[in-house]
Amino acid sequence: MTTALQKLLAAPALALLCTAAFAAPEAPAPVNLVGRAVPEIDKLPPGQYRELVQYGHELTTRTFAHIGPEVQDVRRRLAGNNLACASCHQQNATKPFAMPWSGVSATFPQYRGREDDISTVEERVNGCMERSMSGKPLALDSREMKAFVTYISFLSQGIPVGATVQGAGMVQSKMPNRRADTVAGGKVYEAKCAVCHGADGQGLRAGKVGDAQGYTFPPLWGNDTFNNGAGMNRLIMATRFIKHNMPLGSSHDAPQLSDDEAYDVAAFMLSKPRPIKANLEVDFPARWNKPVDSAFPPYLLGATPDQHRFGPYPPLVEKQKQMMEQLKAGAAAERANAAAKSAR
């Protein structure tokens, strides 16, 4: 910086002006999804946009009827099970703390640890297609992908890019510091869950096998549900979802299960067989950010596979923090050494 410029910037008014000019933009105000009005498709004017939003809504709520494994056109059998996206993303993917899609367009592209890369909305959709729906990825230029992305954008209208979305994801509740008890979880399931999902966990069909009508209540294990690569196959994630969304009628502010009940019944559900996804070892390539409840190898924290599957998790979380600090310290030391060498 020249001496003349330094003198100019020393003037209070000019210094204030330059500070304002180069200051980082203020972050948008937080958006709370709780009590927020949901956009209405019926209020859209007729046309291609409305038709695509409507198709996205249909794909979300009746996935099985359009791209499920029982549809007549075999070329459209892209989902590998008869679930609907709304089986988990409740209330047409708008329920706060039930992984709503409202606001998703304002938060993507974003870093995703599973890929250790920046992911787009389209890539996130295909992640669900291959895991939760146990199927195939959608072509990026397909009408189905455009419909999903358009519906997500429609639900996200009015939420500015970069805003903190309160009610997104799930409630970040703590896990009990013990191994989950699948026997106790089985009792919770019998008392609170079997009435909808069936004593055998196979759900309640809306019609009959082969009619592409899906389920009134979805199966929780077996061949027609999410595979072991899905996020819901992780005990911490499943516990948080169940705690604040199950049984029917539960919400983030009116749960029906205790922390222990949700933890144990989630473990009971995940102890049952389900479809297997190949090549899970490539997930979370950075390794340090692999969730402690990802119950597949490689394991880097010195714990048994059983502990990664059923807990206790607080000790693993602490070990992971220590590993992250060690990696940060090592990276800082490498930068310092490189700077020292360049200064010589």
CSV table of C-alpha atoms in Angstrom, one decimal:
chain,number,residue,atom,x,y,z
A,1,MET,CA,0.0,0.0,0.0
A,2,THR,CA,1.4,3.4,-0.9
A,3,THR,CA,2.0,6.1,1.7
A,4,ALA,CA,-0.6,8.4,0.0
A,5,LEU,CA,-3.2,5.7,0.1
A,6,GLN,CA,-2.4,5.0,3.7
A,7,LYS,CA,-2.9,8.6,4.6
A,8,LEU,CA,-6.3,8.7,2.8
A,9,LEU,CA,-7.5,5.6,4.6
A,10,ALA,CA,-6.4,7.2,7.9
A,11,ALA,CA,-9.2,9.8,7.5
A,12,PRO,CA,-12.1,8.5,9.7
A,13,ALA,CA,-14.8,9.0,7.1
A,14,LEU,CA,-12.9,7.3,4.3
A,15,ALA,CA,-11.9,4.5,6.6
A,16,LEU,CA,-15.5,3.9,7.5
A,17,LEU,CA,-16.5,4.0,3.9
A,18,CYS,CA,-13.9,1.5,2.8
A,19,THR,CA,-14.8,-0.8,5.7
A,20,ALA,CA,-18.4,-0.8,4.7
A,21,ALA,CA,-17.6,-1.4,1.1
A,22,PHE,CA,-15.5,-4.5,1.7
A,23,ALA,CA,-17.5,-5.9,4.7
A,24,ALA,CA,-19.0,-9.3,4.3
A,25,PRO,CA,-22.7,-9.3,3.5
A,26,GLU,CA,-25.0,-9.8,6.4
A,27,ALA,CA,-26.4,-13.3,6.8
A,28,PRO,CA,-30.1,-13.6,6.0
A,29,ALA,CA,-32.4,-13.7,9.0
A,30,PRO,CA,-33.2,-17.3,10.2
A,31,VAL,CA,-36.3,-18.9,8.8
A,32,ASN,CA,-38.5,-21.0,11.2
A,33,LEU,CA,-40.5,-23.7,9.5
A,34,VAL,CA,-42.6,-24.3,12.6
A,35,GLY,CA,-45.9,-22.6,11.9
A,36,ARG,CA,-44.7,-21.3,8.5
A,37,ALA,CA,-47.3,-21.5,5.7
A,38,VAL,CA,-46.7,-24.2,3.1
A,39,PRO,CA,-46.9,-23.0,-0.5
A,40,GLU,CA,-50.1,-24.2,-2.2
A,41,ILE,CA,-49.9,-25.9,-5.6
A,42,ASP,CA,-53.5,-25.0,-6.4
A,43,LYS,CA,-52.6,-21.3,-6.3
A,44,LEU,CA,-50.2,-21.7,-9.2
A,45,PRO,CA,-51.4,-20.5,-12.6
A,46,PRO,CA,-51.9,-23.2,-15.2
A,47,GLY,CA,-48.9,-24.1,-17.2
A,48,GLN,CA,-45.8,-26.2,-17.4
A,49,TYR,CA,-44.4,-25.1,-14.1
A,50,ARG,CA,-47.5,-26.0,-12.2
A,51,GLU,CA,-47.6,-29.4,-14.0
A,52,LEU,CA,-44.0,-30.1,-13.0
A,53,VAL,CA,-44.5,-29.1,-9.4
A,54,GLN,CA,-47.6,-31.3,-9.3
A,55,TYR,CA,-45.7,-34.2,-10.7
A,56,GLY,CA,-43.0,-33.7,-8.2
A,57,HIS,CA,-45.6,-33.8,-5.5
A,58,GLU,CA,-47.0,-37.0,-6.9
A,59,LEU,CA,-43.5,-38.6,-7.1
A,60,THR,CA,-43.0,-37.6,-3.4
A,61,THR,CA,-46.2,-39.0,-2.1
A,62,ARG,CA,-46.8,-41.9,-4.5
A,63,THR,CA,-43.3,-42.8,-5.6
A,64,PHE,CA,-44.3,-46.5,-5.9
A,65,ALA,CA,-47.1,-45.7,-8.4
A,66,HIS,CA,-44.8,-43.8,-10.9
A,67,ILE,CA,-41.3,-45.3,-10.6
A,68,GLY,CA,-41.7,-48.2,-8.2
A,69,PRO,CA,-40.8,-51.9,-8.9
A,70,GLU,CA,-44.4,-52.9,-9.7
A,71,VAL,CA,-45.2,-50.3,-12.4
A,72,GLN,CA,-46.2,-51.9,-15.7
A,73,ASP,CA,-43.5,-50.2,-17.8
A,74,VAL,CA,-40.3,-52.0,-16.7
A,75,ARG,CA,-38.2,-49.1,-18.0
A,76,ARG,CA,-39.7,-46.9,-15.3
A,77,ARG,CA,-38.9,-49.3,-12.4
A,78,LEU,CA,-36.3,-47.1,-10.9
A,79,ALA,CA,-37.1,-47.4,-7.2
A,80,GLY,CA,-36.2,-50.8,-5.7
A,81,ASN,CA,-39.0,-50.8,-3.1
A,82,ASN,CA,-42.6,-49.7,-2.8
A,83,LEU,CA,-42.0,-47.0,-0.3
A,84,ALA,CA,-42.8,-43.3,-1.0
A,85,CYS,CA,-40.4,-40.5,-0.3
A,86,ALA,CA,-43.1,-39.2,2.1
A,87,SER,CA,-42.8,-42.4,4.1
A,88,CYS,CA,-39.9,-40.6,5.8
A,89,HIS,CA,-40.3,-37.0,4.6
A,90,GLN,CA,-43.7,-36.6,6.2
A,91,GLN,CA,-46.6,-34.3,5.3
A,92,ASN,CA,-45.6,-34.1,1.6
A,93,ALA,CA,-42.0,-33.3,2.7
A,94,THR,CA,-43.0,-30.2,4.7
A,95,LYS,CA,-43.2,-31.4,8.3
A,96,PRO,CA,-40.6,-29.6,10.5
A,97,PHE,CA,-38.0,-31.8,12.0
A,98,ALA,CA,-39.0,-34.7,9.7
A,99,MET,CA,-36.3,-34.0,7.2
A,100,PRO,CA,-38.5,-31.5,5.3
A,101,TRP,CA,-37.5,-30.3,1.8
A,102,SER,CA,-38.6,-26.7,2.6
A,103,GLY,CA,-35.4,-24.6,2.4
A,104,VAL,CA,-33.3,-27.3,0.7
A,105,SER,CA,-32.8,-25.2,-2.4
A,106,ALA,CA,-31.4,-22.5,-0.2
A,107,THR,CA,-28.8,-24.8,1.3
A,108,PHE,CA,-27.5,-26.6,-1.8
A,109,PRO,CA,-24.9,-27.1,-3.2
A,110,GLN,CA,-23.3,-28.1,0.1
A,111,TYR,CA,-20.5,-30.2,1.5
A,112,ARG,CA,-21.5,-33.8,2.1
A,113,GLY,CA,-19.2,-36.0,4.2
A,114,ARG,CA,-20.5,-39.2,2.6
A,115,GLU,CA,-18.8,-38.2,-0.7
A,116,ASP,CA,-16.3,-35.7,0.9
A,117,ASP,CA,-17.3,-33.3,-1.9
A,118,ILE,CA,-19.7,-30.6,-2.7
A,119,SER,CA,-23.1,-32.1,-3.8
A,120,THR,CA,-26.0,-30.7,-5.7
A,121,VAL,CA,-29.7,-31.2,-5.1
A,122,GLU,CA,-29.8,-33.6,-8.0
A,123,GLU,CA,-27.0,-35.7,-6.4
A,124,ARG,CA,-28.8,-35.7,-3.1
A,125,VAL,CA,-32.0,-36.9,-4.8
A,126,ASN,CA,-30.0,-39.8,-6.4
A,127,GLY,CA,-28.4,-40.6,-3.1
A,128,CYS,CA,-31.9,-41.3,-1.7
A,129,MET,CA,-32.9,-43.2,-4.8
A,130,GLU,CA,-30.0,-45.6,-4.4
A,131,ARG,CA,-30.3,-46.0,-0.6
A,132,SER,CA,-33.7,-45.2,0.9
A,133,MET,CA,-35.5,-46.3,-2.2
A,134,SER,CA,-32.9,-49.1,-2.8
A,135,GLY,CA,-33.0,-48.4,-6.5
A,136,LYS,CA,-31.3,-46.7,-9.4
A,137,PRO,CA,-30.2,-43.1,-10.0
A,138,LEU,CA,-32.4,-40.9,-12.1
A,139,ALA,CA,-31.0,-39.4,-15.3
A,140,LEU,CA,-30.2,-35.8,-14.7
A,141,ASP,CA,-32.2,-34.7,-17.7
A,142,SER,CA,-35.2,-36.9,-16.9
A,143,ARG,CA,-38.7,-35.5,-16.2
A,144,GLU,CA,-38.6,-37.2,-12.8
A,145,MET,CA,-35.4,-35.5,-11.7
A,146,LYS,CA,-36.7,-32.1,-13.0
A,147,ALA,CA,-39.9,-32.7,-11.1
A,148,PHE,CA,-38.2,-33.5,-7.8
A,149,VAL,CA,-35.9,-30.5,-8.1
A,150,THR,CA,-38.8,-28.2,-9.1
A,151,TYR,CA,-41.0,-29.4,-6.2
A,152,ILE,CA,-38.1,-28.9,-3.8
A,153,SER,CA,-37.6,-25.4,-5.2
A,154,PHE,CA,-41.4,-24.7,-4.9
A,155,LEU,CA,-41.4,-25.7,-1.2
A,156,SER,CA,-38.3,-23.5,-0.7
A,157,GLN,CA,-39.7,-20.3,-2.1
A,158,GLY,CA,-39.1,-17.3,0.0
A,159,ILE,CA,-36.2,-18.8,1.9
A,160,PRO,CA,-33.1,-16.9,1.0
A,161,VAL,CA,-29.8,-18.6,0.1
A,162,GLY,CA,-27.6,-18.9,3.2
A,163,ALA,CA,-30.4,-18.6,5.7
A,164,THR,CA,-30.4,-20.8,8.8
A,165,VAL,CA,-33.5,-23.0,8.5
A,166,GLN,CA,-35.0,-23.9,11.9
A,167,GLY,CA,-37.0,-27.1,11.6
A,168,ALA,CA,-34.7,-28.6,8.9
A,169,GLY,CA,-33.4,-32.1,9.4
A,170,MET,CA,-34.2,-33.6,12.7
A,171,VAL,CA,-34.0,-32.6,16.4
A,172,GLN,CA,-30.4,-33.2,17.5
A,173,SER,CA,-31.2,-35.2,20.7
A,174,LYS,CA,-28.5,-36.9,22.7
A,175,MET,CA,-28.2,-40.7,22.8
A,176,PRO,CA,-28.3,-42.7,26.0
A,177,ASN,CA,-24.7,-43.7,27.0
A,178,ARG,CA,-25.2,-47.4,26.8
A,179,ARG,CA,-25.6,-50.2,24.3
A,180,ALA,CA,-29.1,-50.3,22.9
A,181,ASP,CA,-31.4,-53.0,24.2
A,182,THR,CA,-33.1,-54.8,21.3
A,183,VAL,CA,-35.2,-57.0,23.7
A,184,ALA,CA,-36.6,-53.9,25.4
A,185,GLY,CA,-37.0,-52.4,21.9
A,186,GLY,CA,-39.0,-55.4,20.8
A,187,LYS,CA,-41.4,-54.7,23.6
A,188,VAL,CA,-41.8,-51.1,22.7
A,189,TYR,CA,-42.4,-52.2,19.1
A,190,GLU,CA,-45.1,-54.6,20.1
A,191,ALA,CA,-46.8,-52.0,22.3
A,192,LYS,CA,-46.5,-48.8,20.1
A,193,CYS,CA,-45.5,-49.8,16.5
A,194,ALA,CA,-47.0,-53.1,15.5
A,195,VAL,CA,-50.5,-51.8,15.2
A,196,CYS,CA,-49.5,-49.9,12.1
A,197,HIS,CA,-46.3,-51.6,10.8
A,198,GLY,CA,-47.4,-55.1,11.6
A,199,ALA,CA,-46.0,-57.7,14.1
A,200,ASP,CA,-43.7,-58.9,11.4
A,201,GLY,CA,-42.6,-55.4,10.4
A,202,GLN,CA,-43.9,-55.8,6.8
A,203,GLY,CA,-46.3,-52.8,7.0
A,204,LEU,CA,-49.9,-52.6,5.7
A,205,ARG,CA,-50.4,-52.8,2.0
A,206,ALA,CA,-52.8,-50.3,0.4
A,207,GLY,CA,-53.7,-53.0,-2.1
A,208,LYS,CA,-52.1,-56.3,-3.0
A,209,VAL,CA,-48.7,-57.4,-4.1
A,210,GLY,CA,-48.0,-56.3,-7.7
A,211,ASP,CA,-50.6,-53.5,-8.1
A,212,ALA,CA,-48.1,-50.6,-7.6
A,213,GLN,CA,-50.3,-49.1,-4.9
A,214,GLY,CA,-47.7,-49.1,-2.1
A,215,TYR,CA,-48.4,-49.1,1.6
A,216,THR,CA,-50.8,-47.4,4.0
A,217,PHE,CA,-48.0,-48.0,6.6
A,218,PRO,CA,-44.6,-48.9,5.2
A,219,PRO,CA,-42.5,-52.0,6.0
A,220,LEU,CA,-39.6,-51.4,8.4
A,221,TRP,CA,-37.5,-54.4,7.5
A,222,GLY,CA,-37.4,-57.2,4.9
A,223,ASN,CA,-37.0,-56.9,1.1
A,224,ASP,CA,-39.3,-54.0,0.4
A,225,THR,CA,-37.7,-51.2,2.5
A,226,PHE,CA,-34.6,-49.1,2.7
A,227,ASN,CA,-31.2,-50.8,2.4
A,228,ASN,CA,-28.3,-50.8,4.8
A,229,GLY,CA,-26.6,-47.9,3.0
A,230,ALA,CA,-29.5,-45.5,3.9
A,231,GLY,CA,-29.2,-42.8,6.5
A,232,MET,CA,-32.1,-44.4,8.4
A,233,ASN,CA,-30.0,-47.5,8.8
A,234,ARG,CA,-27.9,-45.6,11.3
A,235,LEU,CA,-29.1,-45.9,14.9
A,236,ILE,CA,-28.6,-42.3,15.9
A,237,MET,CA,-30.5,-41.0,12.9
A,238,ALA,CA,-33.2,-43.6,13.3
A,239,THR,CA,-33.6,-42.8,17.0
A,240,ARG,CA,-34.0,-39.1,16.4
A,241,PHE,CA,-36.5,-39.6,13.6
A,242,ILE,CA,-38.6,-42.1,15.7
A,243,LYS,CA,-38.4,-40.0,18.9
A,244,HIS,CA,-40.0,-36.9,17.3
A,245,ASN,CA,-42.2,-38.4,14.5
A,246,MET,CA,-43.4,-41.8,15.7
A,247,PRO,CA,-45.9,-43.2,16.6
A,248,LEU,CA,-48.4,-41.5,14.3
A,249,GLY,CA,-49.2,-38.0,15.6
A,250,SER,CA,-45.9,-37.4,17.3
A,251,SER,CA,-44.0,-34.2,16.6
A,252,HIS,CA,-40.9,-32.3,17.7
A,253,ASP,CA,-42.8,-30.7,20.6
A,254,ALA,CA,-45.1,-33.6,21.4
A,255,PRO,CA,-43.1,-36.8,21.4
A,256,GLN,CA,-44.8,-40.0,22.5
A,257,LEU,CA,-41.7,-42.0,23.3
A,258,SER,CA,-38.9,-41.5,25.8
A,259,ASP,CA,-35.3,-41.2,24.7
A,260,ASP,CA,-34.7,-44.8,25.9
A,261,GLU,CA,-37.7,-46.1,24.2
A,262,ALA,CA,-36.9,-44.5,20.9
A,263,TYR,CA,-33.2,-45.7,21.1
A,264,ASP,CA,-34.2,-49.3,21.9
A,265,VAL,CA,-37.0,-49.6,19.4
A,266,ALA,CA,-34.8,-48.1,16.6
A,267,ALA,CA,-32.1,-50.8,17.5
A,268,PHE,CA,-34.8,-53.5,17.4
A,269,MET,CA,-35.8,-52.3,13.9
A,270,LEU,CA,-32.2,-52.1,12.6
A,271,SER,CA,-31.4,-55.6,14.0
A,272,LYS,CA,-33.7,-57.1,11.4
A,273,PRO,CA,-32.6,-58.0,7.8
A,274,ARG,CA,-32.9,-55.6,4.9
A,275,PRO,CA,-31.5,-55.1,1.4
A,276,ILE,CA,-27.7,-54.8,1.2
A,277,LYS,CA,-26.0,-52.0,-0.7
A,278,ALA,CA,-22.7,-52.9,-2.4
A,279,ASN,CA,-19.5,-50.9,-2.0
A,280,LEU,CA,-20.3,-49.1,1.3
A,281,GLU,CA,-16.5,-49.1,2.0
A,282,VAL,CA,-16.2,-46.1,-0.4
A,283,ASP,CA,-18.6,-44.0,1.7
A,284,PHE,CA,-17.0,-41.2,3.8
A,285,PRO,CA,-13.6,-41.3,2.1
A,286,ALA,CA,-12.2,-38.7,4.4
A,287,ARG,CA,-12.8,-41.2,7.3
A,288,TRP,CA,-12.5,-38.6,10.1
A,289,ASN,CA,-16.1,-37.5,9.4
A,290,LYS,CA,-17.6,-40.9,9.1
A,291,PRO,CA,-20.6,-41.0,11.6
A,292,VAL,CA,-19.9,-43.2,14.6
A,293,ASP,CA,-23.1,-45.1,13.9
A,294,SER,CA,-22.2,-46.1,10.4
A,295,ALA,CA,-22.1,-49.8,11.0
A,296,PHE,CA,-19.9,-50.9,8.1
A,297,PRO,CA,-16.1,-51.0,7.7
A,298,PRO,CA,-13.5,-49.6,7.7
A,299,TYR,CA,-13.6,-48.7,11.4
A,300,LEU,CA,-10.9,-46.3,12.7
A,301,LEU,CA,-11.8,-45.7,16.3
A,302,GLY,CA,-10.7,-49.0,17.8
A,303,ALA,CA,-14.3,-50.1,18.6
A,304,THR,CA,-16.1,-53.3,17.7
A,305,PRO,CA,-18.6,-53.4,14.8
A,306,ASP,CA,-21.3,-54.1,17.5
A,307,GLN,CA,-20.5,-50.8,19.2
A,308,HIS,CA,-20.8,-48.9,15.9
A,309,ARG,CA,-24.1,-50.6,15.3
A,310,PHE,CA,-25.7,-50.4,18.7
A,311,GLY,CA,-23.6,-48.1,20.9
A,312,PRO,CA,-22.7,-46.7,23.3
A,313,TYR,CA,-21.9,-43.7,21.2
A,314,PRO,CA,-20.6,-40.9,23.5
A,315,PRO,CA,-17.2,-42.6,23.9
A,316,LEU,CA,-16.9,-42.9,20.1
A,317,VAL,CA,-17.9,-39.3,19.6
A,318,GLU,CA,-15.1,-38.3,22.0
A,319,LYS,CA,-12.6,-40.5,20.2
A,320,GLN,CA,-13.6,-39.0,16.9
A,321,LYS,CA,-13.1,-35.4,18.3
A,322,GLN,CA,-9.6,-36.4,19.4
A,323,MET,CA,-8.8,-37.8,16.0
A,324,MET,CA,-10.0,-34.6,14.3
A,325,GLU,CA,-7.9,-32.5,16.7
A,326,GLN,CA,-4.8,-34.6,15.9
A,327,LEU,CA,-5.5,-34.2,12.1
A,328,LYS,CA,-5.9,-30.4,12.5
A,329,ALA,CA,-2.7,-30.2,14.5
A,330,GLY,CA,-0.8,-32.3,11.9
A,331,ALA,CA,-2.1,-30.1,9.1
A,332,ALA,CA,-1.1,-26.9,10.9
A,333,ALA,CA,2.4,-28.3,11.5
A,334,GLU,CA,2.7,-29.1,7.8
A,335,ARG,CA,1.7,-25.6,6.9
A,336,ALA,CA,4.1,-24.1,9.4
A,337,ASN,CA,7.0,-26.2,8.0
A,338,ALA,CA,6.1,-25.2,4.4
A,339,ALA,CA,6.0,-21.5,5.4
A,340,ALA,CA,9.3,-21.8,7.1
A,341,LYS,CA,10.9,-23.4,4.1
A,342,SER,CA,9.6,-20.8,1.7
A,343,ALA,CA,10.9,-18.0,4.0
A,344,ARG,CA,14.5,-19.3,3.8
